[in-house]
PDB file of C-alpha atoms in Angstrom:
ATOM      1  CA  MET A  30      52.857  -1.417  15.028  1.00  0.00           C
ATOM      2  CA  SER A  31      53.617  -2.839  18.099  1.00  0.00           C
ATOM      3  CA  VAL A  32      57.114  -1.435  18.781  1.00  0.00           C
ATOM      4  CA  ARG A  33      60.319  -3.647  19.740  1.00  0.00           C
ATOM      5  CA  LEU A  34      63.122  -0.788  19.345  1.00  0.00           C
ATOM      6  CA  SER A  35      62.934   2.785  19.331  1.00  0.00           C
ATOM      7  CA  THR A  36      65.366   5.471  18.801  1.00  0.00           C
ATOM      8  CA  ARG A  37      64.872   9.417  19.225  1.00  0.00           C
ATOM      9  CA  ASN A  38      67.589  11.765  17.965  1.00  0.00           C
ATOM     10  CA  LEU A  39      70.098   9.187  18.275  1.00  0.00           C
ATOM     11  CA  THR A  40      73.558  10.523  17.892  1.00  0.00           C
ATOM     12  CA  PHE A  41      77.480   9.456  17.944  1.00  0.00           C
ATOM     13  CA  ARG A  42      80.323  11.857  17.430  1.00  0.00           C
ATOM     14  CA  TYR A  43      83.979  10.508  17.772  1.00  0.00           C
ATOM     15  CA  SER A  44      86.227  12.263  20.052  1.00  0.00           C
ATOM     16  CA  THR A  45      87.856  13.980  17.090  1.00  0.00           C
ATOM     17  CA  GLY A  46      84.399  15.519  16.604  1.00  0.00           C
ATOM     18  CA  ARG A  47      83.367  13.615  13.464  1.00  0.00           C
ATOM     19  CA  THR A  48      79.668  12.718  13.571  1.00  0.00           C
ATOM     20  CA  ALA A  49      79.308   9.114  12.834  1.00  0.00           C
ATOM     21  CA  LEU A  50      75.437   9.307  13.077  1.00  0.00           C
ATOM     22  CA  ALA A  51      73.195  12.294  13.501  1.00  0.00           C
ATOM     23  CA  SER A  52      69.706  12.499  15.015  1.00  0.00           C
ATOM     24  CA  LEU A  53      68.473   9.089  13.865  1.00  0.00           C
ATOM     25  CA  ASP A  54      64.744   8.413  14.770  1.00  0.00           C
ATOM     26  CA  LEU A  55      63.881   4.897  14.120  1.00  0.00           C
ATOM     27  CA  ASP A  56      60.861   2.433  15.149  1.00  0.00           C
ATOM     28  CA  VAL A  57      61.148  -1.149  14.621  1.00  0.00           C
ATOM     29  CA  GLY A  58      58.273  -3.575  14.925  1.00  0.00           C
ATOM     30  CA  VAL A  59      57.760  -6.954  16.622  1.00  0.00           C
ATOM     31  CA  GLY A  60      58.302  -9.762  13.931  1.00  0.00           C
ATOM     32  CA  GLU A  61      60.067  -7.060  11.387  1.00  0.00           C
ATOM     33  CA  VAL A  62      63.229  -7.660   9.472  1.00  0.00           C
ATOM     34  CA  PHE A  63      64.574  -4.061   9.258  1.00  0.00           C
ATOM     35  CA  GLY A  64      67.555  -3.384   6.866  1.00  0.00           C
ATOM     36  CA  VAL A  65      70.272  -0.366   6.915  1.00  0.00           C
ATOM     37  CA  ILE A  66      72.115  -0.252   3.760  1.00  0.00           C
ATOM     38  CA  GLY A  67      74.725   2.430   3.014  1.00  0.00           C
ATOM     39  CA  PRO A  68      78.490   2.221   1.733  1.00  0.00           C
ATOM     40  CA  ASN A  69      81.374   1.556   4.296  1.00  0.00           C
ATOM     41  CA  GLY A  70      81.767   4.841   6.647  1.00  0.00           C
ATOM     42  CA  SER A  71      77.978   5.256   6.190  1.00  0.00           C
ATOM     43  CA  GLY A  72      77.492   4.734  10.106  1.00  0.00           C
ATOM     44  CA  LYS A  73      75.999   1.268   9.738  1.00  0.00           C
ATOM     45  CA  SER A  74      78.240  -0.531  12.208  1.00  0.00           C
ATOM     46  CA  THR A  75      78.182   2.538  14.833  1.00  0.00           C
ATOM     47  CA  LEU A  76      74.184   2.024  14.719  1.00  0.00           C
ATOM     48  CA  LEU A  77      74.339  -1.524  15.448  1.00  0.00           C
ATOM     49  CA  ARG A  78      76.725  -1.253  18.205  1.00  0.00           C
ATOM     50  CA  LEU A  79      74.696   1.657  19.876  1.00  0.00           C
ATOM     51  CA  LEU A  80      71.416  -0.556  19.611  1.00  0.00           C
ATOM     52  CA  ALA A  81      73.672  -3.581  21.090  1.00  0.00           C
ATOM     53  CA  GLY A  82      74.751  -1.439  23.861  1.00  0.00           C
ATOM     54  CA  THR A  83      78.363  -1.700  23.488  1.00  0.00           C
ATOM     55  CA  LEU A  84      79.057   1.707  22.554  1.00  0.00           C
ATOM     56  CA  PRO A  85      77.412   4.496  24.440  1.00  0.00           C
ATOM     57  CA  PRO A  86      75.282   7.218  22.628  1.00  0.00           C
ATOM     58  CA  THR A  87      76.618  10.973  22.855  1.00  0.00           C
ATOM     59  CA  SER A  88      73.066  12.006  23.009  1.00  0.00           C
ATOM     60  CA  GLY A  89      69.544  10.831  22.178  1.00  0.00           C
ATOM     61  CA  ARG A  90      67.970   7.731  23.451  1.00  0.00           C
ATOM     62  CA  ILE A  91      67.374   3.907  22.748  1.00  0.00           C
ATOM     63  CA  GLU A  92      64.462   1.785  24.145  1.00  0.00           C
ATOM     64  CA  ARG A  93      63.648  -1.729  23.866  1.00  0.00           C
ATOM     65  CA  TRP A  94      60.741  -3.633  24.601  1.00  0.00           C
ATOM     66  CA  LEU A  95      59.789  -7.358  25.628  1.00  0.00           C
ATOM     67  CA  ASP A  96      56.090  -7.645  26.715  1.00  0.00           C
ATOM     68  CA  GLY A  97      55.926  -4.026  27.287  1.00  0.00           C
ATOM     69  CA  LYS A  98      58.914  -3.767  29.497  1.00  0.00           C
ATOM     70  CA  ASP A  99      62.341  -2.655  28.960  1.00  0.00           C
ATOM     71  CA  GLY A 100      65.177  -5.106  27.741  1.00  0.00           C
ATOM     72  CA  SER A 101      65.054  -8.175  25.508  1.00  0.00           C
ATOM     73  CA  VAL A 102      66.952 -11.327  24.710  1.00  0.00           C
ATOM     74  CA  ILE A 103      69.463  -9.777  22.127  1.00  0.00           C
ATOM     75  CA  ALA A 104      71.754 -11.938  19.663  1.00  0.00           C
ATOM     76  CA  VAL A 105      74.397  -9.874  17.584  1.00  0.00           C
ATOM     77  CA  VAL A 106      76.677 -10.638  15.004  1.00  0.00           C
ATOM     78  CA  PHE A 107      79.292  -8.164  14.166  1.00  0.00           C
ATOM     79  CA  ASP A 108      81.893  -8.040  11.458  1.00  0.00           C
ATOM     80  CA  ARG A 109      84.513  -9.478  13.549  1.00  0.00           C
ATOM     81  CA  LEU A 110      83.824 -13.259  14.333  1.00  0.00           C
ATOM     82  CA  PRO A 111      85.156 -14.406  17.438  1.00  0.00           C
ATOM     83  CA  PHE A 112      85.225 -18.046  18.243  1.00  0.00           C
ATOM     84  CA  LEU A 113      87.041 -20.497  20.573  1.00  0.00           C
ATOM     85  CA  GLU A 114      89.232 -21.757  17.830  1.00  0.00           C
ATOM     86  CA  ALA A 115      90.040 -25.167  19.630  1.00  0.00           C
ATOM     87  CA  LEU A 116      86.490 -26.313  20.233  1.00  0.00           C
ATOM     88  CA  SER A 117      83.973 -27.306  17.482  1.00  0.00           C
ATOM     89  CA  GLY A 118      81.180 -25.542  16.042  1.00  0.00           C
ATOM     90  CA  ARG A 119      78.850 -27.525  18.099  1.00  0.00           C
ATOM     91  CA  GLU A 120      80.817 -26.688  21.254  1.00  0.00           C
ATOM     92  CA  ASN A 121      80.987 -23.057  20.343  1.00  0.00           C
ATOM     93  CA  ILE A 122      77.114 -22.833  20.222  1.00  0.00           C
ATOM     94  CA  GLU A 123      76.709 -24.926  23.319  1.00  0.00           C
ATOM     95  CA  THR A 124      78.620 -22.812  25.250  1.00  0.00           C
ATOM     96  CA  ALA A 125      77.175 -19.544  24.128  1.00  0.00           C
ATOM     97  CA  LEU A 126      73.647 -21.075  25.010  1.00  0.00           C
ATOM     98  CA  ALA A 127      75.114 -22.174  28.512  1.00  0.00           C
ATOM     99  CA  LEU A 128      76.013 -18.712  29.025  1.00  0.00           C
ATOM    100  CA  ARG A 129      72.303 -17.911  28.563  1.00  0.00           C
ATOM    101  CA  GLU A 130      71.346 -20.332  31.423  1.00  0.00           C
ATOM    102  CA  ARG A 131      70.003 -23.095  28.535  1.00  0.00           C
ATOM    103  CA  SER A 132      69.977 -26.441  30.081  1.00  0.00           C
ATOM    104  CA  ARG A 133      72.632 -28.961  28.644  1.00  0.00           C
ATOM    105  CA  SER A 134      69.836 -30.850  26.821  1.00  0.00           C
ATOM    106  CA  GLU A 135      68.431 -27.696  25.255  1.00  0.00           C
ATOM    107  CA  ALA A 136      71.696 -26.302  24.306  1.00  0.00           C
ATOM    108  CA  GLY A 137      72.549 -29.477  22.379  1.00  0.00           C
ATOM    109  CA  SER A 138      69.243 -29.684  20.536  1.00  0.00           C
ATOM    110  CA  ALA A 139      69.253 -26.311  19.763  1.00  0.00           C
ATOM    111  CA  ALA A 140      72.915 -26.234  18.383  1.00  0.00           C
ATOM    112  CA  THR A 141      72.281 -29.603  16.363  1.00  0.00           C
ATOM    113  CA  GLU A 142      68.982 -27.585  14.720  1.00  0.00           C
ATOM    114  CA  SER A 143      70.799 -24.596  13.968  1.00  0.00           C
ATOM    115  CA  LEU A 144      74.029 -26.454  12.630  1.00  0.00           C
ATOM    116  CA  GLU A 145      72.006 -28.375  10.371  1.00  0.00           C
ATOM    117  CA  ARG A 146      69.851 -25.159   9.255  1.00  0.00           C
ATOM    118  CA  PHE A 147      72.855 -23.419   8.042  1.00  0.00           C
ATOM    119  CA  GLY A 148      74.725 -26.126   6.426  1.00  0.00           C
ATOM    120  CA  LEU A 149      77.439 -27.170   8.880  1.00  0.00           C
ATOM    121  CA  ALA A 150      76.013 -30.557  10.221  1.00  0.00           C
ATOM    122  CA  ASP A 151      78.932 -32.552   8.437  1.00  0.00           C
ATOM    123  CA  ARG A 152      81.503 -30.266  10.181  1.00  0.00           C
ATOM    124  CA  ALA A 153      79.679 -29.781  13.361  1.00  0.00           C
ATOM    125  CA  ASP A 154      82.429 -31.754  15.505  1.00  0.00           C
ATOM    126  CA  ASP A 155      85.407 -30.153  13.841  1.00  0.00           C
ATOM    127  CA  ALA A 156      87.516 -27.571  15.197  1.00  0.00           C
ATOM    128  CA  VAL A 157      86.469 -23.919  14.325  1.00  0.00           C
ATOM    129  CA  ALA A 158      90.485 -23.463  13.609  1.00  0.00           C
ATOM    130  CA  GLY A 159      89.866 -25.410  10.441  1.00  0.00           C
ATOM    131  CA  TYR A 160      86.595 -23.448   9.133  1.00  0.00           C
ATOM    132  CA  SER A 161      86.985 -21.146   6.019  1.00  0.00           C
ATOM    133  CA  MET A 162      85.452 -17.603   6.301  1.00  0.00           C
ATOM    134  CA  GLY A 163      82.005 -18.610   4.765  1.00  0.00           C
ATOM    135  CA  MET A 164      81.859 -21.424   7.688  1.00  0.00           C
ATOM    136  CA  ARG A 165      82.792 -18.912  10.054  1.00  0.00           C
ATOM    137  CA  ARG A 166      80.187 -16.720   8.959  1.00  0.00           C
ATOM    138  CA  ARG A 167      77.426 -19.418   8.790  1.00  0.00           C
ATOM    139  CA  LEU A 168      78.513 -20.702  12.234  1.00  0.00           C
ATOM    140  CA  ALA A 169      78.146 -17.248  13.685  1.00  0.00           C
ATOM    141  CA  LEU A 170      74.770 -16.935  12.184  1.00  0.00           C
ATOM    142  CA  ALA A 171      73.759 -20.376  13.473  1.00  0.00           C
ATOM    143  CA  GLU A 172      75.076 -19.425  17.224  1.00  0.00           C
ATOM    144  CA  ALA A 173      72.847 -16.205  16.953  1.00  0.00           C
ATOM    145  CA  PHE A 174      69.664 -17.910  15.713  1.00  0.00           C
ATOM    146  CA  ALA A 175      70.050 -21.104  18.161  1.00  0.00           C
ATOM    147  CA  SER A 176      69.707 -18.189  20.898  1.00  0.00           C
ATOM    148  CA  LEU A 177      66.130 -17.630  19.878  1.00  0.00           C
ATOM    149  CA  PRO A 178      66.705 -13.886  20.290  1.00  0.00           C
ATOM    150  CA  HIS A 179      63.810 -11.303  20.776  1.00  0.00           C
ATOM    151  CA  LEU A 180      66.177  -8.853  19.040  1.00  0.00           C
ATOM    152  CA  LEU A 181      68.601  -9.985  16.361  1.00  0.00           C
ATOM    153  CA  LEU A 182      71.361  -7.644  15.481  1.00  0.00           C
ATOM    154  CA  LEU A 183      73.404  -8.560  12.171  1.00  0.00           C
ATOM    155  CA  ASP A 184      76.341  -6.694  10.778  1.00  0.00           C
ATOM    156  CA  GLU A 185      76.885  -7.394   6.852  1.00  0.00           C
ATOM    157  CA  PRO A 186      75.469 -10.929   7.364  1.00  0.00           C
ATOM    158  CA  THR A 187      75.841 -11.920   3.666  1.00  0.00           C
ATOM    159  CA  LEU A 188      79.588 -11.316   3.520  1.00  0.00           C
ATOM    160  CA  GLY A 189      81.196 -14.837   2.733  1.00  0.00           C
ATOM    161  CA  LEU A 190      78.069 -16.468   2.006  1.00  0.00           C
ATOM    162  CA  ASP A 191      77.411 -18.181  -1.173  1.00  0.00           C
ATOM    163  CA  LEU A 192      73.926 -18.433  -2.782  1.00  0.00           C
ATOM    164  CA  GLU A 193      72.525 -21.387  -0.838  1.00  0.00           C
ATOM    165  CA  GLY A 194      73.835 -19.606   2.385  1.00  0.00           C
ATOM    166  CA  ARG A 195      72.171 -16.553   1.723  1.00  0.00           C
ATOM    167  CA  ALA A 196      68.781 -18.288   0.611  1.00  0.00           C
ATOM    168  CA  THR A 197      69.068 -20.054   4.139  1.00  0.00           C
ATOM    169  CA  LEU A 198      69.785 -16.828   5.929  1.00  0.00           C
ATOM    170  CA  THR A 199      66.690 -15.042   4.154  1.00  0.00           C
ATOM    171  CA  THR A 200      64.538 -18.093   5.214  1.00  0.00           C
ATOM    172  CA  ALA A 201      65.796 -17.990   8.730  1.00  0.00           C
ATOM    173  CA  LEU A 202      64.898 -14.505   9.326  1.00  0.00           C
ATOM    174  CA  ARG A 203      61.539 -15.172   8.298  1.00  0.00           C
ATOM    175  CA  THR A 204      61.285 -17.999  10.641  1.00  0.00           C
ATOM    176  CA  ILE A 205      62.237 -15.734  13.691  1.00  0.00           C
ATOM    177  CA  ALA A 206      60.064 -12.901  12.423  1.00  0.00           C
ATOM    178  CA  ALA A 207      57.073 -15.311  12.131  1.00  0.00           C
ATOM    179  CA  GLU A 208      57.863 -16.283  15.910  1.00  0.00           C
ATOM    180  CA  GLY A 209      57.547 -12.643  16.969  1.00  0.00           C
ATOM    181  CA  GLY A 210      61.686 -12.064  16.956  1.00  0.00           C
ATOM    182  CA  THR A 211      63.227  -8.894  15.137  1.00  0.00           C
ATOM    183  CA  THR A 212      65.719  -8.218  13.414  1.00  0.00           C
ATOM    184  CA  VAL A 213      67.987  -5.118  12.395  1.00  0.00           C
ATOM    185  CA  LEU A 214      70.608  -6.001   9.522  1.00  0.00           C
ATOM    186  CA  THR A 215      73.081  -3.631   8.145  1.00  0.00           C
ATOM    187  CA  SER A 216      74.452  -4.334   4.193  1.00  0.00           C
ATOM    188  CA  ASN A 217      75.475  -2.511   1.249  1.00  0.00           C
ATOM    189  CA  ASP A 218      73.874  -5.393  -0.739  1.00  0.00           C
ATOM    190  CA  ALA A 219      70.528  -3.585  -1.723  1.00  0.00           C
ATOM    191  CA  ASP A 220      69.241  -6.725  -3.908  1.00  0.00           C
ATOM    192  CA  PHE A 221      69.499  -8.801  -0.597  1.00  0.00           C
ATOM    193  CA  VAL A 222      67.831  -6.154   1.505  1.00  0.00           C
ATOM    194  CA  SER A 223      65.023  -5.555  -1.020  1.00  0.00           C
ATOM    195  CA  ALA A 224      64.594  -9.451  -0.961  1.00  0.00           C
ATOM    196  CA  SER A 225      64.452 -10.418   2.903  1.00  0.00           C
ATOM    197  CA  CYS A 226      63.487  -6.974   4.608  1.00  0.00           C
ATOM    198  CA  ASP A 227      60.103  -5.548   5.450  1.00  0.00           C
ATOM    199  CA  ARG A 228      61.372  -1.903   5.297  1.00  0.00           C
ATOM    200  CA  VAL A 229      64.752  -0.295   4.937  1.00  0.00           C
ATOM    201  CA  LEU A 230      66.806   2.961   6.112  1.00  0.00           C
ATOM    202  CA  LEU A 231      69.104   4.400   3.521  1.00  0.00           C
ATOM    203  CA  LEU A 232      72.038   5.946   5.334  1.00  0.00           C
ATOM    204  CA  HIS A 233      74.852   7.993   4.263  1.00  0.00           C
ATOM    205  CA  ARG A 234      77.641   9.800   6.266  1.00  0.00           C
ATOM    206  CA  GLY A 235      75.632   9.251   9.380  1.00  0.00           C
ATOM    207  CA  ALA A 236      72.156  10.927   7.872  1.00  0.00           C
ATOM    208  CA  THR A 237      68.838   9.548   6.888  1.00  0.00           C
ATOM    209  CA  MET A 238      68.069   9.488   3.271  1.00  0.00           C
ATOM    210  CA  ALA A 239      65.097   7.500   3.361  1.00  0.00           C
ATOM    211  CA  GLN A 240      63.024   5.143   5.320  1.00  0.00           C
ATOM    212  CA  GLY A 241      60.488   2.580   3.780  1.00  0.00           C
ATOM    213  CA  PRO A 242      59.236  -0.567   2.282  1.00  0.00           C
ATOM    214  CA  PRO A 243      61.643  -1.356  -0.264  1.00  0.00           C
ATOM    215  CA  ALA A 244      59.009  -1.511  -3.155  1.00  0.00           C
ATOM    216  CA  GLU A 245      57.578   2.014  -1.940  1.00  0.00           C
ATOM    217  CA  LEU A 246      61.099   3.744  -2.093  1.00  0.00           C
ATOM    218  CA  VAL A 247      61.614   2.253  -5.584  1.00  0.00           C
ATOM    219  CA  ALA A 248      58.173   3.316  -6.891  1.00  0.00           C
ATOM    220  CA  GLN A 249      58.656   7.139  -5.622  1.00  0.00           C
ATOM    221  CA  LEU A 250      61.970   6.998  -7.649  1.00  0.00           C
ATOM    222  CA  GLY A 251      59.635   7.317 -10.702  1.00  0.00           C
ATOM    223  CA  GLU A 252      62.156   5.810 -13.021  1.00  0.00           C
ATOM    224  CA  PRO A 253      60.857   3.322 -15.908  1.00  0.00           C
ATOM    225  CA  THR A 254      61.733  -0.459 -16.575  1.00  0.00           C
ATOM    226  CA  ILE A 255      63.917  -0.626 -19.591  1.00  0.00           C
ATOM    227  CA  ILE A 256      63.472  -3.364 -21.765  1.00  0.00           C
ATOM    228  CA  GLU A 257      66.061  -4.434 -24.514  1.00  0.00           C
ATOM    229  CA  VAL A 258      64.809  -6.628 -27.307  1.00  0.00           C
ATOM    230  CA  ASP A 259      67.159  -8.514 -29.543  1.00  0.00           C
ATOM    231  CA  VAL A 260      65.039  -9.031 -33.055  1.00  0.00           C
ATOM    232  CA  ARG A 261      65.498 -10.412 -36.489  1.00  0.00           C
ATOM    233  CA  GLY A 262      63.068  -9.311 -39.465  1.00  0.00           C
ATOM    234  CA  ARG A 263      61.391 -11.862 -41.255  1.00  0.00           C
ATOM    235  CA  GLY A 264      63.430 -13.174 -44.011  1.00  0.00           C
ATOM    236  CA  GLY A 265      66.515 -12.960 -41.873  1.00  0.00           C
ATOM    237  CA  ARG A 266      66.854  -8.871 -42.444  1.00  0.00           C
ATOM    238  CA  ARG A 267      68.081  -6.716 -39.749  1.00  0.00           C
ATOM    239  CA  PRO A 268      66.029  -3.876 -38.276  1.00  0.00           C
ATOM    240  CA  ASP A 269      65.856  -1.224 -40.789  1.00  0.00           C
ATOM    241  CA  ARG A 270      63.444   1.266 -40.057  1.00  0.00           C
ATOM    242  CA  PRO A 271      62.125   2.828 -36.475  1.00  0.00           C
ATOM    243  CA  LEU A 272      59.069   1.395 -34.811  1.00  0.00           C
ATOM    244  CA  ALA A 273      55.745   3.127 -35.146  1.00  0.00           C
ATOM    245  CA  THR A 274      54.002   4.057 -32.324  1.00  0.00           C
ATOM    246  CA  LEU A 275      54.194   1.494 -29.804  1.00  0.00           C
ATOM    247  CA  PRO A 276      51.726  -0.070 -27.258  1.00  0.00           C
ATOM    248  CA  GLU A 277      50.466   2.569 -24.311  1.00  0.00           C
ATOM    249  CA  GLY A 278      52.855   2.816 -21.453  1.00  0.00           C
ATOM    250  CA  LEU A 279      56.059   1.927 -23.913  1.00  0.00           C
ATOM    251  CA  GLU A 280      58.443   4.560 -25.349  1.00  0.00           C
ATOM    252  CA  LEU A 281      61.268   3.618 -27.699  1.00  0.00           C
ATOM    253  CA  LEU A 282      64.662   4.887 -26.757  1.00  0.00           C
ATOM    254  CA  GLY A 283      66.786   3.576 -29.272  1.00  0.00           C
ATOM    255  CA  LEU A 284      68.010   0.934 -31.744  1.00  0.00           C
ATOM    256  CA  ASP A 285      71.526  -0.857 -31.056  1.00  0.00           C
ATOM    257  CA  GLY A 286      72.119  -3.141 -34.072  1.00  0.00           C
ATOM    258  CA  ASP A 287      69.608  -5.724 -33.798  1.00  0.00           C
ATOM    259  CA  SER A 288      68.389  -4.520 -30.217  1.00  0.00           C
ATOM    260  CA  PHE A 289      65.400  -2.120 -29.638  1.00  0.00           C
ATOM    261  CA  ARG A 290      65.920  -0.212 -26.470  1.00  0.00           C
ATOM    262  CA  ILE A 291      62.513   0.555 -24.766  1.00  0.00           C
ATOM    263  CA  ALA A 292      61.265   2.426 -21.671  1.00  0.00           C
ATOM    264  CA  SER A 293      58.186   1.278 -19.801  1.00  0.00           C
ATOM    265  CA  ASN A 294      56.255   2.973 -17.093  1.00  0.00           C
ATOM    266  CA  ARG A 295      54.660  -0.335 -16.172  1.00  0.00           C
ATOM    267  CA  GLY A 296      57.341  -2.431 -15.427  1.00  0.00           C
ATOM    268  CA  SER A 297      57.217  -5.717 -17.327  1.00  0.00           C
ATOM    269  CA  ALA A 298      53.353  -5.777 -17.467  1.00  0.00           C
ATOM    270  CA  ARG A 299      53.316  -4.809 -20.845  1.00  0.00           C
ATOM    271  CA  LEU A 300      55.949  -7.448 -22.262  1.00  0.00           C
ATOM    272  CA  ALA A 301      53.379  -9.888 -23.874  1.00  0.00           C
ATOM    273  CA  GLN A 302      51.659  -7.039 -25.424  1.00  0.00           C
ATOM    274  CA  LEU A 303      54.836  -5.757 -26.873  1.00  0.00           C
ATOM    275  CA  CYS A 304      56.241  -9.208 -28.147  1.00  0.00           C
ATOM    276  CA  ALA A 305      52.599  -9.562 -30.103  1.00  0.00           C
ATOM    277  CA  TRP A 306      53.054  -6.049 -31.263  1.00  0.00           C
ATOM    278  CA  LEU A 307      56.672  -6.775 -32.615  1.00  0.00           C
ATOM    279  CA  ASP A 308      55.643 -10.148 -34.202  1.00  0.00           C
ATOM    280  CA  ALA A 309      52.768  -8.046 -36.077  1.00  0.00           C
ATOM    281  CA  GLU A 310      55.339  -5.296 -37.391  1.00  0.00           C
ATOM    282  CA  GLY A 311      57.295  -8.318 -38.732  1.00  0.00           C
ATOM    283  CA  TYR A 312      60.086  -8.772 -36.270  1.00  0.00           C
ATOM    284  CA  ALA A 313      61.094 -12.087 -34.406  1.00  0.00           C
ATOM    285  CA  VAL A 314      61.908 -11.877 -31.006  1.00  0.00           C
ATOM    286  CA  ARG A 315      65.197 -13.466 -30.126  1.00  0.00           C
ATOM    287  CA  ALA A 316      66.104 -12.356 -26.637  1.00  0.00           C
ATOM    288  CA  ILE A 317      64.792 -10.023 -23.901  1.00  0.00           C
ATOM    289  CA  ARG A 318      66.528  -8.472 -21.018  1.00  0.00           C
ATOM    290  CA  ILE A 319      64.978  -6.265 -18.539  1.00  0.00           C
ATOM    291  CA  HIS A 320      66.512  -3.769 -16.112  1.00  0.00           C
ATOM    292  CA  ALA A 321      63.725  -2.712 -13.412  1.00  0.00           C
ATOM    293  CA  PRO A 322      64.970   0.144 -11.138  1.00  0.00           C
ATOM    294  CA  ALA A 323      66.091  -1.115  -7.799  1.00  0.00           C
ATOM    295  CA  LEU A 324      66.849   0.041  -4.221  1.00  0.00           C
ATOM    296  CA  GLY A 325      70.251   0.753  -4.960  1.00  0.00           C
ATOM    297  CA  ASP A 326      69.241   3.272  -7.723  1.00  0.00           C
ATOM    298  CA  VAL A 327      67.122   4.792  -5.204  1.00  0.00           C
ATOM    299  CA  PHE A 328      70.464   5.263  -2.904  1.00  0.00           C
ATOM    300  CA  LEU A 329      72.260   6.469  -5.919  1.00  0.00           C
ATOM    301  CA  ARG A 330      69.582   9.283  -6.542  1.00  0.00           C
ATOM    302  CA  LEU A 331      69.357  10.530  -2.770  1.00  0.00           C
ATOM    303  CA  ALA A 332      72.957   9.873  -1.941  1.00  0.00           C
ATOM    304  CA  GLY A 333      74.734  10.617  -5.090  1.00  0.00           C
ATOM    305  CA  VAL A 334      76.978   7.602  -4.714  1.00  0.00           C
ATOM    306  CA  ALA A 335      76.542   3.809  -5.664  1.00  0.00           C
ATOM    307  CA  LEU A 336      76.453   1.122  -3.355  1.00  0.00           C
ATOM    308  CA  ARG A 337      79.240  -1.459  -3.923  1.00  0.00           C
ATOM    309  CA  ASN A 338      78.485  -5.073  -3.368  1.00  0.00           C
ATOM    310  CA  ASP A 339      81.952  -6.608  -2.242  1.00  0.00           C
ATOM    311  CA  GLU A 340      83.692  -7.108   0.623  1.00  0.00           C
ATOM    312  CA  SER A 341      86.169  -4.280   0.048  1.00  0.00           C
ATOM    313  CA  ALA A 342      83.571  -1.487  -0.247  1.00  0.00           C
TER     314      ALA A 342
END
């Protein structure tokens, strides 16, 4: 892996002596989308500030490379979103790009493209003072992506975004990655991280719980997929007897009213076979609910606390 960003024994302690981040070793590759998940107070924002250079580490080192040399074009979106309120969204982006020595024509073109990407084209020339929180979040992302960063640092980027905005962000992250840009983002939204990131760091109270691709971390958990099947017996009768031996890889956990609860150690791969088997047993399938183990379950197992996907977490 060609490394864009590396940390070794990265540590930060507050003046009170409390450790916010402890001995973190990290290697993030060129073109990689790397996620950091954990609840508030886990050290996520501290890590981003260290990576951005706005906070000096207590000890350890951070190295960044651009074509084998130290340094890179960095764009950062923190949880607080400072804008020039009297200027329009377009003017805010063009001003930021001008500070990066982009020509007026380049800045205008990049601003237009990024505003369209994040769904702000129809409000591009309105003063930011009239923007909602969700619009401000999208503007901050539009400004960051417009700079074509080699290293993009995003702190809780999904806060205030609707489903369309989240989907747009995921697509934009993949575009940056395909062009060789690297992203490190923090979140307590494990589902978004699983869908958007190549690898993830699980962080709790400043300490590393685990690192790796989301799918591998979930697989290591070893938890079965839970399948709930609502059925009705032929002739309208309710389930009145336990199931006989289920197909291989499935285990009956219980019967609750008209719903069988079944564990599968092969995910949903046996779903069609299960439905055919239930039909042969005299049951008509009315509804199916699948509860697959997820990244949030991994965090709960390792840290002993659940992630909360909301703005007050």
